[in-house]
Structure formats: C-alpha cells, structure tokens
C-alpha cells in the first residue's frame, strides 16, 4: 500500500465533500491531527475506522486502500487477478 497516495486520496475525497480536517475528524470521532497524519502519508486509518471513514467520504474500502476511484472494470480485473493468483498457488501446493 502506498501511504502517500492513500493520504492524497483521503484529502481529495474530504475536499470533494467540502469538509475541513476538523469536520472530518469530528464526524469520525478522532482528532484533526490524525486526519493530518493520514493526509500527509505518515499513517493509515485503523481498521476499525475504515468503514465509517469510507461512509463519510462516500468511497469503498477498496478505493481507500488503493488510493483511487475504482470502476466496475477495475473490480473485475482485480477479481480475475486474484483468481489467477489463487490457481497458481493451488498448483504449487498440489504439484
């Protein structure tokens, strides 16, 4: 995961919702320093905060972790790649 890319994405999505760091922090029940830390790539949201954060920013957890908006074709490509990776790993186990 690219923390800087994710941080920039969080900042972009926050601004699209017309929220300040303080407003996002208040909605998520955290400090504005934490939001600043994420947005500057010095940390990532805790797992327990990811779904509420994504709800506030109107994004999916997959988008949060990839640091970009994802289209339906992006999801299909990831799903296909995962299936191929799983098959190759299973082949290694059974060969």
C-alpha positions as a Markdown table, in Angstrom:
| # | Residue | x | y | z |
|---|---|---|---|---|
| 1 | Unk | 0.0 | 0.0 | 0.0 |
| 2 | Unk | 1.2 | 3.5 | -0.9 |
| 3 | Unk | 0.5 | 5.6 | 2.2 |
| 4 | Unk | 1.2 | 8.9 | 0.4 |
| 5 | Unk | -1.2 | 8.0 | -2.4 |
| 6 | Unk | -3.8 | 7.0 | 0.1 |
| 7 | Unk | -3.3 | 10.2 | 2.1 |
| 8 | Unk | -3.7 | 12.4 | -1.0 |
| 9 | Unk | -6.8 | 10.4 | -1.9 |
| 10 | Unk | -8.3 | 10.9 | 1.6 |
| 11 | Unk | -7.6 | 14.7 | 1.3 |
| 12 | Unk | -9.1 | 14.8 | -2.2 |
| 13 | Unk | -12.3 | 13.0 | -1.1 |
| 14 | Unk | -12.6 | 15.1 | 2.0 |
| 15 | Unk | -12.4 | 18.3 | -0.1 |
| 16 | Unk | -15.0 | 16.9 | -2.5 |
| 17 | Unk | -17.3 | 16.5 | 0.5 |
| 18 | Unk | -16.5 | 20.2 | 1.4 |
| 19 | Unk | -15.2 | 19.1 | 4.8 |
| 20 | Unk | -12.3 | 20.6 | 6.7 |
| 21 | Unk | -9.9 | 18.2 | 8.5 |
| 22 | Unk | -11.5 | 19.2 | 11.8 |
| 23 | Unk | -15.0 | 18.5 | 10.5 |
| 24 | Unk | -13.9 | 15.0 | 9.2 |
| 25 | Unk | -12.3 | 14.3 | 12.5 |
| 26 | Unk | -15.4 | 15.3 | 14.4 |
| 27 | Unk | -17.6 | 13.0 | 12.2 |
| 28 | Unk | -15.1 | 10.1 | 12.6 |
| 29 | Unk | -14.6 | 10.7 | 16.4 |
| 30 | Unk | -10.9 | 11.3 | 16.0 |
| 31 | Unk | -8.5 | 14.3 | 16.2 |
| 32 | Unk | -7.7 | 16.6 | 13.3 |
| 33 | Unk | -4.1 | 15.7 | 13.9 |
| 34 | Unk | -4.9 | 12.1 | 13.0 |
| 35 | Unk | -6.5 | 13.2 | 9.8 |
| 36 | Unk | -3.5 | 15.4 | 9.0 |
| 37 | Unk | -1.2 | 12.4 | 9.7 |
| 38 | Unk | -3.2 | 10.3 | 7.2 |
| 39 | Unk | -3.3 | 13.0 | 4.5 |
| 40 | Unk | 0.5 | 13.5 | 4.7 |
| 41 | Unk | 1.2 | 9.8 | 4.4 |
| 42 | Unk | 2.5 | 9.4 | 7.9 |
| 43 | Unk | -0.1 | 6.8 | 8.9 |
| 44 | Unk | -3.2 | 4.9 | 7.8 |
| 45 | Unk | -6.6 | 4.7 | 9.4 |
| 46 | Unk | -7.1 | 1.9 | 11.9 |
| 47 | Unk | -9.1 | -1.0 | 10.6 |
| 48 | Unk | -12.0 | -0.1 | 12.9 |
| 49 | Unk | -12.2 | 3.4 | 11.4 |
| 50 | Unk | -12.1 | 2.3 | 7.7 |
| 51 | Unk | -15.8 | 1.6 | 7.1 |
| 52 | Unk | -17.0 | 4.8 | 9.0 |
| 53 | Unk | -14.4 | 6.9 | 7.2 |
| 54 | Unk | -15.5 | 5.4 | 3.8 |
| 55 | Unk | -19.1 | 6.1 | 4.6 |
| 56 | Unk | -18.3 | 9.8 | 5.4 |
| 57 | Unk | -16.1 | 10.2 | 2.2 |
| 58 | Unk | -18.6 | 8.2 | 0.1 |
| 59 | Unk | -16.0 | 5.7 | -1.1 |
| 60 | Unk | -15.4 | 2.0 | -0.8 |
| 61 | Unk | -12.8 | 0.4 | 1.4 |
| 62 | Unk | -11.2 | -1.0 | -1.8 |
| 63 | Unk | -10.9 | 2.6 | -3.1 |
| 64 | Unk | -9.5 | 3.8 | 0.2 |
| 65 | Unk | -6.8 | 1.1 | 0.2 |
| 66 | Unk | -6.0 | 1.6 | -3.5 |
| 67 | Unk | -5.9 | 5.4 | -3.1 |
| 68 | Unk | -8.1 | 5.9 | -6.1 |
| 69 | Unk | -11.6 | 5.7 | -7.5 |
| 70 | Unk | -12.3 | 2.3 | -8.9 |
| 71 | Unk | -14.6 | 1.4 | -11.8 |
| 72 | Unk | -16.5 | -1.8 | -12.3 |
| 73 | Unk | -13.8 | -3.0 | -14.8 |
| 74 | Unk | -11.2 | -2.3 | -12.1 |
| 75 | Unk | -13.0 | -4.6 | -9.7 |
| 76 | Unk | -13.3 | -7.3 | -12.5 |
| 77 | Unk | -9.6 | -7.1 | -13.2 |
| 78 | Unk | -8.7 | -7.4 | -9.6 |
| 79 | Unk | -11.1 | -10.3 | -9.1 |
| 80 | Unk | -9.7 | -12.1 | -12.2 |
| 81 | Unk | -6.1 | -11.5 | -11.0 |
| 82 | Unk | -7.0 | -12.9 | -7.6 |
| 83 | Unk | -8.4 | -16.0 | -9.1 |
| 84 | Unk | -5.3 | -16.5 | -11.2 |
| 85 | Unk | -3.1 | -16.0 | -8.2 |
| 86 | Unk | -5.1 | -18.5 | -6.2 |
| 87 | Unk | -4.9 | -21.0 | -9.0 |
| 88 | Unk | -1.2 | -20.7 | -9.3 |
| 89 | Unk | -0.8 | -21.0 | -5.5 |
| 90 | Unk | -3.0 | -24.1 | -5.5 |
| 91 | Unk | -0.9 | -25.5 | -8.4 |
| 92 | Unk | 2.2 | -25.1 | -6.3 |
| 93 | Unk | 0.6 | -26.9 | -3.4 |
| 94 | Unk | -0.7 | -29.8 | -5.5 |
| 95 | Unk | 2.3 | -30.2 | -7.8 |
